[in-house]
Amino acid sequence: MPRTRHTAAFALITVAALALTACGSGDPAAAPAGAAAAAEGKVPTSDVVSSVRKDEAAAKLLPADVRAAGTLTVAASVGNPPGSTYLADGKTVAGTDIDFADAVARKLGLRLTREVASFEAILPALDSGKYDVGTGNFGVTEERRGTIDFVTYINDGQGFAVRDDSGLKKVTDLNQLCGLTVGTGAGTTFEVTLEENRHLCTDAGREPYDVKTYNDQGATWASLQQGRSDVVMSTINGLRYAVEQQEGVRFLNEFKRLDVGFAFKKGTPLAPAFQAAVNGLKADGTYDRILKKWGIGASAITTSRISPPEIK
């Protein structure tokens, strides 16, 4: 295959994303130069947040000590656009998660201290009190609801992508993956779904699929492009975004929808204020502007909810 603009862009995106794992230390300045090359011209940069004004009624729902301090610490998993990625400077983070967190903070009159952390580390760190809130396209599941509180802001979910030469047309049942190698993110709902259902193949007397997990999206896509995985399972929005940046791969289909929310330690007193802020963003039009900026209008929710049941 000739090295076109799209394949070159994939190479840059992959190199950048592979290196972003090192940013789990919480230092976004550690993003490599490749991240700037990958992001340049690819990530929308329009400002849809700075016009947001404080909502006094929502702010009054915050605990008194939080209102007095005026700050919260947010852990952000970065490297899976359009949820989150780096801009051309290799330091500034951007994405739907970033815009929503910043807009909510403005609604509540708060300043955010954002630390970059690996996806799989954020939820346990919330329970320890290291962070006040986490973002990373965290889907609301029954298992997670046992230890984490959520405030929803979009609807995303699980989907599949393959190389153009794949014979797969649509995955409606996981036993269609029998005998294949599936690449996915470590510590995600995708990994859980795949592991919990591997028995479907052996129950049918067929070779089970193999699950390969990666700590970042760049490595996952590299495994697909290089033939080490036959199919990728990831977020619907992330897959749609990624296939637009690469040649030789295609989005297969949605598999399951999930609500996505800000993540908090179980029993957090912050949830009502965040819920009111998200609903305030819907009322003033900011919500729709964020979705339009990132091209994810299909992920709109009617209203924000606190830890709703998992979508079945």
mmCIF file of C-alpha atoms in Angstrom:
data_model
loop_
_atom_site.group_PDB
_atom_site.id
_atom_site.type_symbol
_atom_site.label_atom_id
_atom_site.label_comp_id
_atom_site.label_asym_id
_atom_site.label_seq_id
_atom_site.Cartn_x
_atom_site.Cartn_y
_atom_site.Cartn_z
ATOM 1 C CA MET A 1 0.000 0.000 0.000
ATOM 2 C CA PRO A 2 1.496 3.390 -0.940
ATOM 3 C CA ARG A 3 2.371 5.702 1.921
ATOM 4 C CA THR A 4 -0.418 8.277 1.590
ATOM 5 C CA ARG A 5 -1.201 11.260 3.790
ATOM 6 C CA HIS A 6 -3.587 9.050 5.783
ATOM 7 C CA THR A 7 -1.097 6.283 6.462
ATOM 8 C CA ALA A 8 1.510 8.842 7.429
ATOM 9 C CA ALA A 9 -0.977 10.389 9.811
ATOM 10 C CA PHE A 10 -1.624 6.965 11.325
ATOM 11 C CA ALA A 11 2.091 6.454 11.889
ATOM 12 C CA LEU A 12 2.352 9.761 13.721
ATOM 13 C CA ILE A 13 -0.776 9.104 15.766
ATOM 14 C CA THR A 14 0.477 5.667 16.721
ATOM 15 C CA VAL A 15 3.937 6.857 17.760
ATOM 16 C CA ALA A 16 2.433 9.653 19.811
ATOM 17 C CA ALA A 17 -0.149 7.483 21.498
ATOM 18 C CA LEU A 18 2.398 4.791 22.330
ATOM 19 C CA ALA A 19 4.558 7.370 24.047
ATOM 20 C CA LEU A 20 1.681 8.970 25.931
ATOM 21 C CA THR A 21 1.611 6.057 28.348
ATOM 22 C CA ALA A 22 4.610 7.648 30.013
ATOM 23 C CA CYS A 23 2.413 10.580 30.970
ATOM 24 C CA GLY A 24 0.727 8.563 33.696
ATOM 25 C CA SER A 25 3.017 10.341 36.114
ATOM 26 C CA GLY A 26 0.633 13.261 35.902
ATOM 27 C CA ASP A 27 2.995 15.541 33.999
ATOM 28 C CA PRO A 28 1.299 16.538 30.744
ATOM 29 C CA ALA A 29 4.424 18.395 29.759
ATOM 30 C CA ALA A 30 6.037 14.984 29.320
ATOM 31 C CA ALA A 31 4.081 14.423 26.100
ATOM 32 C CA PRO A 32 6.522 13.659 23.270
ATOM 33 C CA ALA A 33 7.207 15.776 20.210
ATOM 34 C CA GLY A 34 5.378 13.166 18.145
ATOM 35 C CA ALA A 35 2.172 14.087 19.905
ATOM 36 C CA ALA A 36 2.382 17.577 18.465
ATOM 37 C CA ALA A 37 2.830 16.242 14.959
ATOM 38 C CA ALA A 38 -0.053 13.850 15.373
ATOM 39 C CA ALA A 39 -2.389 16.438 16.783
ATOM 40 C CA GLU A 40 -1.595 19.288 14.392
ATOM 41 C CA GLY A 41 -4.509 19.933 12.076
ATOM 42 C CA LYS A 42 -6.442 16.944 13.409
ATOM 43 C CA VAL A 43 -7.970 18.169 16.646
ATOM 44 C CA PRO A 44 -10.656 20.890 16.697
ATOM 45 C CA THR A 45 -9.586 23.870 18.759
ATOM 46 C CA SER A 46 -12.646 26.132 18.780
ATOM 47 C CA ASP A 47 -13.435 27.626 22.184
ATOM 48 C CA VAL A 48 -16.870 26.516 23.385
ATOM 49 C CA VAL A 49 -16.227 26.839 27.119
ATOM 50 C CA SER A 50 -14.923 30.285 28.075
ATOM 51 C CA SER A 51 -18.352 31.913 27.755
ATOM 52 C CA VAL A 52 -19.845 29.666 30.463
ATOM 53 C CA ARG A 53 -20.945 31.628 33.512
ATOM 54 C CA LYS A 54 -21.277 30.517 37.108
ATOM 55 C CA ASP A 55 -24.638 29.054 38.133
ATOM 56 C CA GLU A 56 -25.141 30.159 41.722
ATOM 57 C CA ALA A 57 -27.890 27.602 42.395
ATOM 58 C CA ALA A 58 -25.695 24.727 41.208
ATOM 59 C CA ALA A 59 -22.681 26.067 43.118
ATOM 60 C CA LYS A 60 -24.683 26.126 46.354
ATOM 61 C CA LEU A 61 -25.024 22.344 46.052
ATOM 62 C CA LEU A 62 -21.292 21.964 46.610
ATOM 63 C CA PRO A 63 -20.050 21.087 50.105
ATOM 64 C CA ALA A 64 -19.089 24.198 52.060
ATOM 65 C CA ASP A 65 -15.410 23.214 52.241
ATOM 66 C CA VAL A 66 -15.227 22.794 48.471
ATOM 67 C CA ARG A 67 -16.853 26.180 47.891
ATOM 68 C CA ALA A 68 -14.373 27.741 50.284
ATOM 69 C CA ALA A 69 -11.351 26.098 48.679
ATOM 70 C CA GLY A 70 -12.599 26.805 45.157
ATOM 71 C CA THR A 71 -10.576 23.983 43.622
ATOM 72 C CA LEU A 72 -10.906 20.307 42.725
ATOM 73 C CA THR A 73 -8.344 17.791 41.510
ATOM 74 C CA VAL A 74 -9.357 15.892 38.394
ATOM 75 C CA ALA A 75 -7.528 12.858 37.009
ATOM 76 C CA ALA A 76 -7.678 12.652 33.229
ATOM 77 C CA SER A 77 -6.895 9.670 31.063
ATOM 78 C CA VAL A 78 -5.440 11.144 27.858
ATOM 79 C CA GLY A 79 -4.759 9.510 24.503
ATOM 80 C CA ASN A 80 -8.123 8.331 23.155
ATOM 81 C CA PRO A 81 -9.647 11.066 20.995
ATOM 82 C CA PRO A 82 -12.221 12.498 20.746
ATOM 83 C CA GLY A 83 -12.472 11.902 24.508
ATOM 84 C CA SER A 84 -9.031 13.341 25.199
ATOM 85 C CA THR A 85 -5.776 13.963 23.389
ATOM 86 C CA TYR A 86 -2.971 16.533 23.094
ATOM 87 C CA LEU A 87 -2.902 19.647 20.945
ATOM 88 C CA ALA A 88 -0.031 20.567 18.655
ATOM 89 C CA ASP A 89 2.095 21.910 21.504
ATOM 90 C CA GLY A 90 2.309 18.411 22.976
ATOM 91 C CA LYS A 91 1.218 19.752 26.378
ATOM 92 C CA THR A 92 -2.323 21.088 26.159
ATOM 93 C CA VAL A 93 -5.047 18.476 26.551
ATOM 94 C CA ALA A 94 -8.269 18.645 24.557
ATOM 95 C CA GLY A 95 -11.351 16.539 23.942
ATOM 96 C CA THR A 96 -14.926 15.993 24.997
ATOM 97 C CA ASP A 97 -13.887 14.954 28.513
ATOM 98 C CA ILE A 98 -11.746 18.054 28.823
ATOM 99 C CA ASP A 99 -14.386 20.464 27.547
ATOM 100 C CA PHE A 100 -17.120 19.028 29.751
ATOM 101 C CA ALA A 101 -14.944 19.096 32.862
ATOM 102 C CA ASP A 102 -13.857 22.682 32.193
ATOM 103 C CA ALA A 103 -17.423 23.804 31.444
ATOM 104 C CA VAL A 104 -18.783 22.185 34.616
ATOM 105 C CA ALA A 105 -16.034 23.821 36.661
ATOM 106 C CA ARG A 106 -17.046 27.222 35.280
ATOM 107 C CA LYS A 107 -20.691 26.533 36.099
ATOM 108 C CA LEU A 108 -19.699 25.747 39.666
ATOM 109 C CA GLY A 109 -17.200 28.582 40.035
ATOM 110 C CA LEU A 110 -14.305 26.184 40.583
ATOM 111 C CA ARG A 111 -10.740 25.899 39.355
ATOM 112 C CA LEU A 112 -9.549 22.474 38.252
ATOM 113 C CA THR A 113 -6.135 21.040 38.967
ATOM 114 C CA ARG A 114 -5.830 18.430 36.219
ATOM 115 C CA GLU A 115 -3.400 15.529 36.457
ATOM 116 C CA VAL A 116 -2.858 13.066 33.634
ATOM 117 C CA ALA A 117 -3.138 9.455 34.809
ATOM 118 C CA SER A 118 -3.449 6.054 33.174
ATOM 119 C CA PHE A 119 -6.994 4.848 32.576
ATOM 120 C CA GLU A 120 -6.724 1.759 34.765
ATOM 121 C CA ALA A 121 -5.262 3.730 37.693
ATOM 122 C CA ILE A 122 -7.942 6.406 38.013
ATOM 123 C CA LEU A 123 -10.877 4.564 39.573
ATOM 124 C CA PRO A 124 -8.815 2.962 42.385
ATOM 125 C CA ALA A 125 -7.180 6.343 43.047
ATOM 126 C CA LEU A 126 -10.595 7.961 43.510
ATOM 127 C CA ASP A 127 -11.373 5.533 46.296
ATOM 128 C CA SER A 128 -8.080 6.364 48.002
ATOM 129 C CA GLY A 129 -8.885 10.066 47.892
ATOM 130 C CA LYS A 130 -5.984 10.983 45.624
ATOM 131 C CA TYR A 131 -8.352 12.697 43.177
ATOM 132 C CA ASP A 132 -11.758 14.321 43.569
ATOM 133 C CA VAL A 133 -13.069 13.344 40.137
ATOM 134 C CA GLY A 134 -11.946 11.287 37.164
ATOM 135 C CA THR A 135 -12.504 11.568 33.408
ATOM 136 C CA GLY A 136 -11.678 8.969 30.786
ATOM 137 C CA ASN A 137 -14.872 8.017 28.963
ATOM 138 C CA PHE A 138 -15.859 5.907 31.964
ATOM 139 C CA GLY A 139 -18.921 3.836 31.105
ATOM 140 C CA VAL A 140 -21.523 3.223 33.803
ATOM 141 C CA THR A 141 -21.710 -0.498 34.596
ATOM 142 C CA GLU A 142 -23.293 -2.405 37.439
ATOM 143 C CA GLU A 143 -19.895 -3.615 38.615
ATOM 144 C CA ARG A 144 -18.468 -0.106 38.736
ATOM 145 C CA ARG A 145 -21.563 1.295 40.451
ATOM 146 C CA GLY A 146 -20.695 -0.878 43.434
ATOM 147 C CA THR A 147 -17.622 1.227 44.226
ATOM 148 C CA ILE A 148 -17.924 4.401 42.120
ATOM 149 C CA ASP A 149 -20.490 7.183 41.762
ATOM 150 C CA PHE A 150 -21.114 8.663 38.322
ATOM 151 C CA VAL A 151 -22.643 11.836 36.951
ATOM 152 C CA THR A 152 -23.504 11.232 33.308
ATOM 153 C CA TYR A 153 -22.822 13.655 30.470
ATOM 154 C CA ILE A 154 -22.831 11.620 27.226
ATOM 155 C CA ASN A 155 -23.827 8.226 25.880
ATOM 156 C CA ASP A 156 -21.140 6.220 24.090
ATOM 157 C CA GLY A 157 -20.481 2.504 24.378
ATOM 158 C CA GLN A 158 -18.794 -0.485 22.797
ATOM 159 C CA GLY A 159 -18.033 -1.123 19.150
ATOM 160 C CA PHE A 160 -15.690 -2.891 16.740
ATOM 161 C CA ALA A 161 -13.289 -1.982 13.924
ATOM 162 C CA VAL A 162 -11.356 -4.170 11.495
ATOM 163 C CA ARG A 163 -8.939 -3.930 8.584
ATOM 164 C CA ASP A 164 -10.484 -3.519 5.179
ATOM 165 C CA ASP A 165 -9.469 -7.066 4.269
ATOM 166 C CA SER A 166 -11.480 -8.590 7.131
ATOM 167 C CA GLY A 167 -14.387 -10.875 6.336
ATOM 168 C CA LEU A 168 -16.307 -9.597 9.356
ATOM 169 C CA LYS A 169 -19.328 -7.504 8.420
ATOM 170 C CA LYS A 170 -21.071 -6.997 11.771
ATOM 171 C CA VAL A 171 -20.617 -8.414 15.260
ATOM 172 C CA THR A 172 -23.964 -8.986 16.934
ATOM 173 C CA ASP A 173 -22.850 -11.978 19.018
ATOM 174 C CA LEU A 174 -19.393 -12.485 20.501
ATOM 175 C CA ASN A 175 -19.251 -16.063 19.254
ATOM 176 C CA GLN A 176 -18.668 -14.500 15.831
ATOM 177 C CA LEU A 177 -15.178 -13.735 17.155
ATOM 178 C CA CYS A 178 -14.304 -17.372 17.868
ATOM 179 C CA GLY A 179 -10.788 -18.202 16.688
ATOM 180 C CA LEU A 180 -9.839 -14.557 16.218
ATOM 181 C CA THR A 181 -7.550 -12.239 18.167
ATOM 182 C CA VAL A 182 -9.251 -9.193 19.660
ATOM 183 C CA GLY A 183 -7.250 -6.116 20.666
ATOM 184 C CA THR A 184 -8.656 -3.850 23.360
ATOM 185 C CA GLY A 185 -7.760 -1.520 26.230
ATOM 186 C CA ALA A 186 -6.554 -2.818 29.581
ATOM 187 C CA GLY A 187 -8.891 -2.293 32.522
ATOM 188 C CA THR A 188 -11.838 -1.347 30.303
ATOM 189 C CA THR A 189 -15.427 -2.554 30.012
ATOM 190 C CA PHE A 190 -14.359 -4.098 26.714
ATOM 191 C CA GLU A 191 -11.845 -6.361 28.411
ATOM 192 C CA VAL A 192 -14.445 -7.387 30.996
ATOM 193 C CA THR A 193 -17.080 -8.107 28.345
ATOM 194 C CA LEU A 194 -14.686 -10.180 26.282
ATOM 195 C CA GLU A 195 -13.295 -12.198 29.183
ATOM 196 C CA GLU A 196 -16.725 -12.894 30.655
ATOM 197 C CA ASN A 197 -17.982 -14.261 27.360
ATOM 198 C CA ARG A 198 -15.066 -16.334 26.096
ATOM 199 C CA HIS A 199 -16.948 -19.428 27.189
ATOM 200 C CA LEU A 200 -19.461 -18.877 24.389
ATOM 201 C CA CYS A 201 -16.956 -20.311 21.928
ATOM 202 C CA THR A 202 -15.957 -23.344 23.973
ATOM 203 C CA ASP A 203 -19.612 -23.965 24.850
ATOM 204 C CA ALA A 204 -20.257 -24.204 21.116
ATOM 205 C CA GLY A 205 -17.273 -26.500 20.613
ATOM 206 C CA ARG A 206 -15.271 -23.817 18.849
ATOM 207 C CA GLU A 207 -11.825 -22.315 19.405
ATOM 208 C CA PRO A 208 -12.120 -19.378 21.832
ATOM 209 C CA TYR A 209 -11.057 -15.924 20.732
ATOM 210 C CA ASP A 210 -7.821 -14.535 22.141
ATOM 211 C CA VAL A 211 -7.878 -11.231 24.001
ATOM 212 C CA LYS A 212 -4.857 -8.952 23.759
ATOM 213 C CA THR A 213 -4.943 -5.894 26.032
ATOM 214 C CA TYR A 214 -2.969 -2.678 25.644
ATOM 215 C CA ASN A 215 -2.474 0.332 27.886
ATOM 216 C CA ASP A 216 -3.099 2.886 25.126
ATOM 217 C CA GLN A 217 -4.977 3.195 21.880
ATOM 218 C CA GLY A 218 -1.868 3.627 19.738
ATOM 219 C CA ALA A 219 -0.655 0.140 20.607
ATOM 220 C CA THR A 220 -4.114 -1.294 20.015
ATOM 221 C CA TRP A 221 -4.330 0.195 16.526
ATOM 222 C CA ALA A 222 -0.772 -0.884 15.736
ATOM 223 C CA SER A 223 -1.718 -4.462 16.610
ATOM 224 C CA LEU A 224 -4.573 -4.295 14.104
ATOM 225 C CA GLN A 225 -2.577 -2.660 11.325
ATOM 226 C CA GLN A 226 0.301 -5.106 11.773
ATOM 227 C CA GLY A 227 -1.941 -8.169 11.818
ATOM 228 C CA ARG A 228 -1.405 -9.128 15.458
ATOM 229 C CA SER A 229 -5.104 -8.488 16.100
ATOM 230 C CA ASP A 230 -7.972 -9.317 13.785
ATOM 231 C CA VAL A 231 -10.450 -6.894 15.310
ATOM 232 C CA VAL A 232 -10.401 -3.985 17.784
ATOM 233 C CA MET A 233 -13.044 -3.419 20.447
ATOM 234 C CA SER A 234 -13.214 0.101 21.859
ATOM 235 C CA THR A 235 -15.469 3.118 22.336
ATOM 236 C CA ILE A 236 -17.933 3.887 19.567
ATOM 237 C CA ASN A 237 -16.828 7.514 19.341
ATOM 238 C CA GLY A 238 -13.148 6.613 19.555
ATOM 239 C CA LEU A 239 -13.419 4.053 16.784
ATOM 240 C CA ARG A 240 -15.319 6.389 14.472
ATOM 241 C CA TYR A 241 -12.739 9.118 15.075
ATOM 242 C CA ALA A 242 -9.752 6.814 14.566
ATOM 243 C CA VAL A 243 -10.872 5.236 11.296
ATOM 244 C CA GLU A 244 -11.197 8.724 9.803
ATOM 245 C CA GLN A 245 -7.485 9.269 10.497
ATOM 246 C CA GLN A 246 -6.260 5.993 8.999
ATOM 247 C CA GLU A 247 -6.336 4.161 5.708
ATOM 248 C CA GLY A 248 -7.076 0.454 5.505
ATOM 249 C CA VAL A 249 -9.394 0.168 8.508
ATOM 250 C CA ARG A 250 -13.147 0.524 8.905
ATOM 251 C CA PHE A 251 -15.669 0.931 11.674
ATOM 252 C CA LEU A 252 -17.675 -2.283 11.906
ATOM 253 C CA ASN A 253 -20.661 -1.591 14.131
ATOM 254 C CA GLU A 254 -21.962 -0.537 17.507
ATOM 255 C CA PHE A 255 -22.282 -3.444 19.915
ATOM 256 C CA LYS A 256 -23.619 -1.952 23.130
ATOM 257 C CA ARG A 257 -24.451 1.544 24.354
ATOM 258 C CA LEU A 258 -23.349 2.797 27.776
ATOM 259 C CA ASP A 259 -23.850 6.039 29.649
ATOM 260 C CA VAL A 260 -20.568 7.846 30.304
ATOM 261 C CA GLY A 261 -19.955 10.028 33.312
ATOM 262 C CA PHE A 262 -17.645 11.851 35.654
ATOM 263 C CA ALA A 263 -16.351 9.306 38.156
ATOM 264 C CA PHE A 264 -16.219 9.880 41.918
ATOM 265 C CA LYS A 265 -15.546 7.967 45.104
ATOM 266 C CA LYS A 266 -18.668 6.134 46.263
ATOM 267 C CA GLY A 267 -20.856 8.356 48.412
ATOM 268 C CA THR A 268 -19.406 11.603 47.102
ATOM 269 C CA PRO A 269 -21.228 14.816 48.096
ATOM 270 C CA LEU A 270 -20.131 16.376 44.777
ATOM 271 C CA ALA A 271 -22.579 14.496 42.546
ATOM 272 C CA PRO A 272 -25.674 16.745 42.915
ATOM 273 C CA ALA A 273 -23.687 19.864 42.003
ATOM 274 C CA PHE A 274 -22.091 18.218 38.974
ATOM 275 C CA GLN A 275 -25.477 16.932 37.829
ATOM 276 C CA ALA A 276 -26.985 20.413 38.112
ATOM 277 C CA ALA A 277 -24.024 21.872 36.220
ATOM 278 C CA VAL A 278 -24.330 19.415 33.323
ATOM 279 C CA ASN A 279 -28.050 20.104 33.060
ATOM 280 C CA GLY A 280 -27.258 23.814 33.161
ATOM 281 C CA LEU A 281 -24.915 23.346 30.198
ATOM 282 C CA LYS A 282 -27.760 21.693 28.321
ATOM 283 C CA ALA A 283 -30.053 24.606 29.116
ATOM 284 C CA ASP A 284 -27.650 27.345 27.977
ATOM 285 C CA GLY A 285 -26.595 25.609 24.744
ATOM 286 C CA THR A 286 -23.005 24.846 25.740
ATOM 287 C CA TYR A 287 -23.741 21.117 25.808
ATOM 288 C CA ASP A 288 -24.782 21.024 22.162
ATOM 289 C CA ARG A 289 -21.829 23.189 21.141
ATOM 290 C CA ILE A 290 -19.383 20.742 22.721
ATOM 291 C CA LEU A 291 -20.984 17.781 20.960
ATOM 292 C CA LYS A 292 -20.986 19.621 17.637
ATOM 293 C CA LYS A 293 -17.328 20.598 18.026
ATOM 294 C CA TRP A 294 -16.306 16.968 18.432
ATOM 295 C CA GLY A 295 -18.799 15.511 15.957
ATOM 296 C CA ILE A 296 -20.599 13.305 18.451
ATOM 297 C CA GLY A 297 -24.161 14.558 18.293
ATOM 298 C CA ALA A 298 -25.458 10.984 18.493
ATOM 299 C CA SER A 299 -24.033 10.772 22.020
ATOM 300 C CA ALA A 300 -26.368 13.387 23.480
ATOM 301 C CA ILE A 301 -28.318 12.488 26.612
ATOM 302 C CA THR A 302 -31.675 13.966 27.606
ATOM 303 C CA THR A 303 -30.671 14.765 31.154
ATOM 304 C CA SER A 304 -27.742 14.091 33.466
ATOM 305 C CA ARG A 305 -28.272 11.359 36.045
ATOM 306 C CA ILE A 306 -26.409 10.152 39.111
ATOM 307 C CA SER A 307 -25.262 6.520 38.817
ATOM 308 C CA PRO A 308 -28.138 5.271 36.623
ATOM 309 C CA PRO A 309 -28.520 1.517 36.034
ATOM 310 C CA GLU A 310 -26.340 0.061 33.313
ATOM 311 C CA ILE A 311 -27.983 0.110 29.908
ATOM 312 C CA LYS A 312 -28.913 -3.462 28.999
#
